[in-house]
Short mmCIF file of C-alpha atoms and ligand atoms in Angstrom, two decimals:
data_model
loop_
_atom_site.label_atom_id
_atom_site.label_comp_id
_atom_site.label_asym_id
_atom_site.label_seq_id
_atom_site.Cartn_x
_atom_site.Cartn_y
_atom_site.Cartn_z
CA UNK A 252 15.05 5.26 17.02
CA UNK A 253 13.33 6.29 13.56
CA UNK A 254 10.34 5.26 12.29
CA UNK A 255 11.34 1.95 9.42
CA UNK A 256 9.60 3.72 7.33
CA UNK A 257 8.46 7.67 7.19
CA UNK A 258 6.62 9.56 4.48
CA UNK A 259 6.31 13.38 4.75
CA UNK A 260 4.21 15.73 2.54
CA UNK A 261 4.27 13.24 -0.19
CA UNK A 262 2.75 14.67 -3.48
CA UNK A 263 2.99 12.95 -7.11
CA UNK A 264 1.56 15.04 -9.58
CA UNK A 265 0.89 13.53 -13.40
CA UNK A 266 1.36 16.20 -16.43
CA UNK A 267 -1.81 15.24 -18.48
CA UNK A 268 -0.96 14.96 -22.33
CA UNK A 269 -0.45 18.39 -24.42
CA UNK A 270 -3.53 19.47 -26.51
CA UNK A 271 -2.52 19.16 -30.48
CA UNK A 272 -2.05 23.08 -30.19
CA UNK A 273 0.68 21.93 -27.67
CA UNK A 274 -0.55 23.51 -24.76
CA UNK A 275 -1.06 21.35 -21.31
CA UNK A 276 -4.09 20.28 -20.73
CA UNK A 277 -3.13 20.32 -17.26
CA UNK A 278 -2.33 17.54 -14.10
CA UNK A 279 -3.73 14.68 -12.39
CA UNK A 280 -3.23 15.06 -8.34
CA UNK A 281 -2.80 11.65 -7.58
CA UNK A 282 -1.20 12.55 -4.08
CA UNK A 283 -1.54 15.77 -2.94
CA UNK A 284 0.58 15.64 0.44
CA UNK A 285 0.51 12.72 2.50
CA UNK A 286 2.12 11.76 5.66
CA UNK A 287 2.93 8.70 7.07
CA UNK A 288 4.97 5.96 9.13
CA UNK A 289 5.46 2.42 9.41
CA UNK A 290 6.62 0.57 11.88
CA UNK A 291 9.25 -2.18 12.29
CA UNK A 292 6.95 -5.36 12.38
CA UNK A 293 3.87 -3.72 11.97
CA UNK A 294 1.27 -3.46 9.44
CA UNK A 295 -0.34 -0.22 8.31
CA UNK A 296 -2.60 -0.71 5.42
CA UNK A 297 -3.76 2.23 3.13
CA UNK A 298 -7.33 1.89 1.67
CA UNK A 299 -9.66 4.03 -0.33
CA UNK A 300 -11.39 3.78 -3.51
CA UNK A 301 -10.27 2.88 -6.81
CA UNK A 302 -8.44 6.01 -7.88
CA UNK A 303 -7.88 7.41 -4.65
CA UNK A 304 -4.07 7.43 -5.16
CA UNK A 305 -3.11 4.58 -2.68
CA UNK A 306 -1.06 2.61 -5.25
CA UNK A 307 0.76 5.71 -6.44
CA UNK A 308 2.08 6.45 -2.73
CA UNK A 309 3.30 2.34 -2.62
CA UNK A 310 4.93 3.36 -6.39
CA UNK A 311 6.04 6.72 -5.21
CA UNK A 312 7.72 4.76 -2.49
CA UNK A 313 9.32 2.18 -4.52
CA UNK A 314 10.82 4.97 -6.84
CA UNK A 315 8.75 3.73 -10.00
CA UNK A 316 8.53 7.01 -10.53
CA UNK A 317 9.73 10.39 -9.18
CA UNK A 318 8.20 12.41 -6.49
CA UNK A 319 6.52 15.69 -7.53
CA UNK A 320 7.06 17.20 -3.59
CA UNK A 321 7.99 15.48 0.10
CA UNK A 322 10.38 13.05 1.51
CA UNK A 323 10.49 9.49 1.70
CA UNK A 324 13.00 8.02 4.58
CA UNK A 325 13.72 4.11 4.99
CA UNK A 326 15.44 3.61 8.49
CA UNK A 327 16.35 6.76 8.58
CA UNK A 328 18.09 6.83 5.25
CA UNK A 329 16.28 9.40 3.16
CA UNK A 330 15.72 7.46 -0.38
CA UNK A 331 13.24 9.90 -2.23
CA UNK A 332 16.75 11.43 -3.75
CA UNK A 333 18.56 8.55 -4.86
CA UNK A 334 20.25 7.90 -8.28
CA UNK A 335 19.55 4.22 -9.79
CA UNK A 336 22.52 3.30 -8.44
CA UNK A 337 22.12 4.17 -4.67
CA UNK A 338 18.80 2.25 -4.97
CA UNK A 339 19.97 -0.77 -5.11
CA UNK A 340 20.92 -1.78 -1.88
CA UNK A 341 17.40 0.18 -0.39
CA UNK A 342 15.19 -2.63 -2.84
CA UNK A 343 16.91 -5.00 -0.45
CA UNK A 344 15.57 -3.78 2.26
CA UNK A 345 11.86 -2.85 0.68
CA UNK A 346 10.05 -5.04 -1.57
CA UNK A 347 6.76 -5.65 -3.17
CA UNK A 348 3.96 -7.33 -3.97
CA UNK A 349 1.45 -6.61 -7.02
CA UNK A 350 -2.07 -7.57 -7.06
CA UNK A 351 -1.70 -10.12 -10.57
CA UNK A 352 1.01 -12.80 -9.55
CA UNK A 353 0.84 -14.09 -13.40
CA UNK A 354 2.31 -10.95 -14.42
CA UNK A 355 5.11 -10.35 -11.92
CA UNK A 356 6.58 -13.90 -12.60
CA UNK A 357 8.49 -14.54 -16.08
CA UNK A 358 6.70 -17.88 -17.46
CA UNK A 359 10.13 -18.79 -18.85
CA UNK A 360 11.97 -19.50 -15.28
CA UNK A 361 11.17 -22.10 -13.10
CA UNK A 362 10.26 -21.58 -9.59
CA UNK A 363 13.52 -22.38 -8.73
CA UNK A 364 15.62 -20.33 -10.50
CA UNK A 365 12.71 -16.94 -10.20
CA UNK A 366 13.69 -17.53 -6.21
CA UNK A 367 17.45 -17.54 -6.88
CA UNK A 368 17.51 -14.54 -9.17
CA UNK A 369 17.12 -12.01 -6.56
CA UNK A 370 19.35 -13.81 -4.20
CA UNK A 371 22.72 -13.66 -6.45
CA UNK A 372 21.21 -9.90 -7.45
CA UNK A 373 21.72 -9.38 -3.95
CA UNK A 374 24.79 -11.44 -2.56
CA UNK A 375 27.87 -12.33 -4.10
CA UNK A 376 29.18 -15.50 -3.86
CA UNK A 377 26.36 -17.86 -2.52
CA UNK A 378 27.42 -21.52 -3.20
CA UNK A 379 25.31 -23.84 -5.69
CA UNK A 380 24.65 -25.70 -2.42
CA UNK A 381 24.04 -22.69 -0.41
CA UNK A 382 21.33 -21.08 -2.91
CA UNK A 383 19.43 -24.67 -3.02
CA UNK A 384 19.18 -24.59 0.79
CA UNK A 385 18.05 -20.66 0.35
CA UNK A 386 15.18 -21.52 -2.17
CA UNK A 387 13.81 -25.02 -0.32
CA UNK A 388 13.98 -22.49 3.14
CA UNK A 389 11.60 -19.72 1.01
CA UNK A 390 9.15 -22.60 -0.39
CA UNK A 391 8.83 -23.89 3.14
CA UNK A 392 8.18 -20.28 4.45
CA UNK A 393 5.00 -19.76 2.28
CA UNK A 394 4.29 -23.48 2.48
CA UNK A 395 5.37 -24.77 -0.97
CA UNK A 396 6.53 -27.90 -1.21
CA UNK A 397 10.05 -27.50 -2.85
CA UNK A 398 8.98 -30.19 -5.81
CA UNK A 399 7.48 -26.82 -6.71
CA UNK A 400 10.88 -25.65 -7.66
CA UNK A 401 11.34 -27.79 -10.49
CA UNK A 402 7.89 -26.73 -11.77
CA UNK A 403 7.04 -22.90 -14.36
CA UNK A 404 4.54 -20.41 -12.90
CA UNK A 405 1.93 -21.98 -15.23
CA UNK A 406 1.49 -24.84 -13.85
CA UNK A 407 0.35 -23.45 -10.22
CA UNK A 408 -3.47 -21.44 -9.45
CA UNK A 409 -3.52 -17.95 -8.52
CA UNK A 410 -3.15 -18.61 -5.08
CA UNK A 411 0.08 -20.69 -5.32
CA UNK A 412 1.40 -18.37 -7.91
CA UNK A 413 1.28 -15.26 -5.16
CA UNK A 414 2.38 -17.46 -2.79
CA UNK A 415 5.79 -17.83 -5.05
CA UNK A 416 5.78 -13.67 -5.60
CA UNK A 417 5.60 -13.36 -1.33
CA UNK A 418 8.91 -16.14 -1.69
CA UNK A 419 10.66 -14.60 -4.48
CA UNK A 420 9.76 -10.83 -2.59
CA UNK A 421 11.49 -12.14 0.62
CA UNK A 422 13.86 -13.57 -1.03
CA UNK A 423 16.55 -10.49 -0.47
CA UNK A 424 15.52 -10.53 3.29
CA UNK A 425 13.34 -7.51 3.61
CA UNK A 426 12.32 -5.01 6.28
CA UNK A 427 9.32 -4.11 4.55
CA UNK A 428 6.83 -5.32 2.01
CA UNK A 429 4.37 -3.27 0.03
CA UNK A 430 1.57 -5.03 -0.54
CA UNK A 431 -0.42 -3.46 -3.63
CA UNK A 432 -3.50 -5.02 -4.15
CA UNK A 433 -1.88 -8.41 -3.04
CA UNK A 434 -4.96 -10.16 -2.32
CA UNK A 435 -7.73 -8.50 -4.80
CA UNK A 436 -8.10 -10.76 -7.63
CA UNK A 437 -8.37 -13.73 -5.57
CA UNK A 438 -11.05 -15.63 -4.58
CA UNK A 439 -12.47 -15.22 -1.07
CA UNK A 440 -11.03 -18.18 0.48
CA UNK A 441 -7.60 -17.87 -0.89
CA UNK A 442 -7.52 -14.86 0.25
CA UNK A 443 -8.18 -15.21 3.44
CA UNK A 444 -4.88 -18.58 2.95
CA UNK A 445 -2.94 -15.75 2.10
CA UNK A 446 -3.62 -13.28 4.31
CA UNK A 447 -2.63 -15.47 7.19
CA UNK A 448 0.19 -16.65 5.49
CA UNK A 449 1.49 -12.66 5.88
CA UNK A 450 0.12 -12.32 9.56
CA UNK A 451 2.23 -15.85 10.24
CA UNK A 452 5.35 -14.47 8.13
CA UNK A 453 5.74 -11.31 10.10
CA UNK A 454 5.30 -12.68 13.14
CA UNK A 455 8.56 -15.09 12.40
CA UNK A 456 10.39 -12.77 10.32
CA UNK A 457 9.68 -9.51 12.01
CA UNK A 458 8.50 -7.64 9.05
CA UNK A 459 7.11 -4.85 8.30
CA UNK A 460 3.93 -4.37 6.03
CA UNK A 461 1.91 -1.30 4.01
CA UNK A 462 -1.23 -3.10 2.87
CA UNK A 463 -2.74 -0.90 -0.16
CA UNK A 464 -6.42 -2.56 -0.04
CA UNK A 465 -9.65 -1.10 -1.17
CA UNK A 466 -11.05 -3.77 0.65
CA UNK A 467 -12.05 -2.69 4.43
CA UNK A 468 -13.05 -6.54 5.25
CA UNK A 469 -10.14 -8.07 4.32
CA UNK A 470 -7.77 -5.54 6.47
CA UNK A 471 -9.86 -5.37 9.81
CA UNK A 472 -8.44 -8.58 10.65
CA UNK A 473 -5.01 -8.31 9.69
CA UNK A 474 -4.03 -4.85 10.16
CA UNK A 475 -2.79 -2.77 13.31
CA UNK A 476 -3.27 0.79 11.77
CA UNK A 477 -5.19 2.26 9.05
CA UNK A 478 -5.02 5.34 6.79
CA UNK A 479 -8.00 5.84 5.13
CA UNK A 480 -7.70 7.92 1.89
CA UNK A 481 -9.58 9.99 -0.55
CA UNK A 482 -9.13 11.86 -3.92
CA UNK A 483 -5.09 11.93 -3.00
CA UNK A 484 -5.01 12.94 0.52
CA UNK A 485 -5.15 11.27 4.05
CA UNK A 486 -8.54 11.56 5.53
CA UNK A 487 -8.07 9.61 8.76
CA UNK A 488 -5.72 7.99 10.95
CA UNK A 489 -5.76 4.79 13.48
CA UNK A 490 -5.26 1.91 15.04
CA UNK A 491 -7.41 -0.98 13.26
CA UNK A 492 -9.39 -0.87 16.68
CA UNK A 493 -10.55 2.60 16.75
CA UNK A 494 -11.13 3.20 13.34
CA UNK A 495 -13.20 0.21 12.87
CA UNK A 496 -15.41 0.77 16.30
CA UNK A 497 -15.04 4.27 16.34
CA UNK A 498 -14.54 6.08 12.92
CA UNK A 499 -14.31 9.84 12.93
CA UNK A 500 -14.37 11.20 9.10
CA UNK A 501 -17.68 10.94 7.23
CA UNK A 502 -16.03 8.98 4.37
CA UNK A 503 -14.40 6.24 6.83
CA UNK A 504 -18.22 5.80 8.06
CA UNK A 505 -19.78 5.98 4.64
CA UNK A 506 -16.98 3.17 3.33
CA UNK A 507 -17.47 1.33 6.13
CA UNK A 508 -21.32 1.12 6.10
CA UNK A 509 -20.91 -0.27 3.06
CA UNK A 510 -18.09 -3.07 3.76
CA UNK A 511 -19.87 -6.29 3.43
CA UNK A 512 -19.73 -8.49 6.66
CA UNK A 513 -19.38 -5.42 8.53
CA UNK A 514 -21.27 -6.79 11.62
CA UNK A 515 -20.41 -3.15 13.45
CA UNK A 516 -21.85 -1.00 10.35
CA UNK A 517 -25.30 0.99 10.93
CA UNK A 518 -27.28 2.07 8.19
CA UNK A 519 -25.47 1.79 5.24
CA UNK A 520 -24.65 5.40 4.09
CA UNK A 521 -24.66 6.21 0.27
CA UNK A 522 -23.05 9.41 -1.26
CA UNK A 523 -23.65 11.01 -3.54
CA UNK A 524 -22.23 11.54 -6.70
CA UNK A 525 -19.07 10.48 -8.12
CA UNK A 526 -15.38 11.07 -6.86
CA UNK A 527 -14.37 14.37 -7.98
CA UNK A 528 -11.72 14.30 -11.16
CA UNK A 529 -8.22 14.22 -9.58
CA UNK A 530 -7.33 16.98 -12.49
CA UNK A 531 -9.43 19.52 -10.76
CA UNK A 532 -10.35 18.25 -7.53
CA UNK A 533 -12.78 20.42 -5.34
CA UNK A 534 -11.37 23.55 -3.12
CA UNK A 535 -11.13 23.07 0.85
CA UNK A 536 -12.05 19.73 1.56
CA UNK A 537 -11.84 17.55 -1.31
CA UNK A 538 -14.76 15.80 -0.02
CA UNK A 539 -17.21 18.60 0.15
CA UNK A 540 -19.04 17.81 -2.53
CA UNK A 541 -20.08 14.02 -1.57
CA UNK A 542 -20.21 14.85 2.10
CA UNK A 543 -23.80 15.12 3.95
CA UNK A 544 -22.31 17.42 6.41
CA UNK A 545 -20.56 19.88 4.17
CA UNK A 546 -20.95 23.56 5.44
CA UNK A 547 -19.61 26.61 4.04
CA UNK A 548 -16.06 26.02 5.96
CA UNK A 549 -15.85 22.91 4.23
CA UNK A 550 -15.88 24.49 0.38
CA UNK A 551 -13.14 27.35 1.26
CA UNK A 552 -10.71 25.55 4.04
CA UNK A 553 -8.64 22.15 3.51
CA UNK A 554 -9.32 20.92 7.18
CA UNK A 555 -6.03 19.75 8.49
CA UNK A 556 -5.27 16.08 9.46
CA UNK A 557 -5.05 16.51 13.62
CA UNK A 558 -5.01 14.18 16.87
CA UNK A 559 -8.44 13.79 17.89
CA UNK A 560 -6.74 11.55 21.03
CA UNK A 561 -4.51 8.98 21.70
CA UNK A 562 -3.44 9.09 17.96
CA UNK A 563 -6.06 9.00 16.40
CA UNK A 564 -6.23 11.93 13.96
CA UNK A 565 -9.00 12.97 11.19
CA UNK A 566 -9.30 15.76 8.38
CA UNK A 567 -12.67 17.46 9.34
CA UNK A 568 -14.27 20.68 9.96
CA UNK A 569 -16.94 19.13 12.35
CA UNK A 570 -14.08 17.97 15.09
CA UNK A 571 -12.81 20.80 15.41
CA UNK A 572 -16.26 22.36 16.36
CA UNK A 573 -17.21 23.02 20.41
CA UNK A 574 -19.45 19.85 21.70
FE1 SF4 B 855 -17.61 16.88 5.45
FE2 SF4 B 855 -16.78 19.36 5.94
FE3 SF4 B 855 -15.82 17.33 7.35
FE4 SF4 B 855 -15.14 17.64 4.78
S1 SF4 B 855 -14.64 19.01 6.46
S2 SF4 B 855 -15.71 15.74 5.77
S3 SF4 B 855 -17.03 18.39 3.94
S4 SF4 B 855 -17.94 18.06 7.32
#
């Protein structure tokens, strides 16, 4: 059976603005060829700095945008090459949540009717009756009460207002739900409400989730693989339990030295320097110039994303060297 969700060699390049002499002033590499699978009913989450490119793969894979290069295939069904039109029954199957709740919700529908929209988007010919059994059934799933229909997005806090964008994104019945930044810009306790409230609705629903996080506490817990990312690539590759006890790639332990409650972190390790511009990111291993490993290898050779056992693969020089 295929994967729910595969992602091969996935690159989204930006043109950058022509110069007023009209000449291109060149292109951000947001993604520069990353690979990829999801699992029915499992979680992978994708984290990485700010700017690392996480939320243009989640974009990429919604179609917000065109690909520059690769292939995106949803149950087998390759969607990277769709028309508008062909979409429409893959956003059933493949929905999303953004990280500001107040923004994805239109302040001029009520709760009620924001749940029904995508239902009659989606199916013809749902009864009055039918659609108000629907929308109590969605407020019950991320523990509304369904008085909250009645009520406009205003009236609820943050974490009541996401709790409505999970309803309205399961609404259509998804496989899969892209979580971008779900859970950032709320506070800690919330988020930690809503995070179980997305462990509790895919165990009962079966679904599948891509968590795009930058935050490394918040997905320990939740997740059962990780892909770790810098400066538009993959850098590493695992299950929650390996990466977090056991991680391979100098920037995994640098980022994770630094995650705060990290009971399992060393010394914390600081790098140096700032992420490379994603216009002219370094040669060989993007990292190079941060890393306090780096050889000459490093600036000349991209180091290739391989299986350092049982799955778990890394982009580095150093395993690849005799022990
Ligand atoms: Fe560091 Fe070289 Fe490994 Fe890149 S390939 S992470 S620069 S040691």
């Amino acid at each position: 059976m295929s994967h729910l969700l595969e992602v091969k060699d996935l690159k989204k390049h930006f043109p950058l603005k022509r110069s007023w002499l009209g000449a291109s002033t060149g292109r951000v590499h947001a993604v520069d060829g990353v690979s990829f699978h999801v699992e029915r009913g499992e979680t992978l989450s994708l984290v990485g700095e700010s700017g690392c490119g996480k939320s243009t793969v989640g974009r990429s894979i919604l179609r917000l945008f065109d690909l520059t290069e690769g292939e995106v295939r949803l149950d087998g069904e390759r969607i990277d090459n769709l028309s508008p039109r062909q979409l429409r029954p893959v956003r059933q199957k493949l929905q999303v949540v953004f990280q500001d709740p107040f923004a994805s919700l239109n302040p001029r529908l009520t709760v009620r009717e924001a749940l029904a929209e995508p239902i009659s988007n989606f199916e013809s010919g749902v009864t009055s009756e039918a659609m108000q059994s629907r929308v109590d059934k969605l407020l019950d799933l991320v523990r509304l009460p369904r008085d909250a229909g009645r009520r406009y997005p205003h009236e609820f806090s943050g974490g009541q207002r996401q709790r409505i964008c999970i309803a309205r994104a399961l609404a259509s019945k998804p496989k899969l739900v892209i979580c971008d930044e779900a859970v950032s810009a709320l506070d800690v306790s919330v988020k930690a409400q809503i995070v179980n409230l997305l462990q509790d609705l895919q165990d009962e629903l079966g679904l599948a989730l891509l968590f795009i996080s930058h935050d490394l506490g918040i997905v320990e817990h939740m997740t059962h693989r990780v892909a770790v990312m810098y400066l538009g690539r993959i850098v590493e590759q695992g299950t929650a339990q390996r990466i977090f006890a056991a991680p391979k790639h100098p920037y995994t332990q640098a980022l994770l030295s630094a995650a705060p409650g990290n009971a399992k972190a060393g010394k914390r390790i600081v790098l140096k320097g700032d992420v490379p511009s994603p216009v002219t990111p370094p040669q060989g291993c993007h990292f190079h110039t941060r890393c306090p490993y780096a050889f000459d290898r490093c600036r000349v050779e991209a180091p290739r994303l391989e299986n350092q056992g049982d799955g778990h693969l890394a982009a580095c020089h150093l395993q690849a060297l005799p022990v």
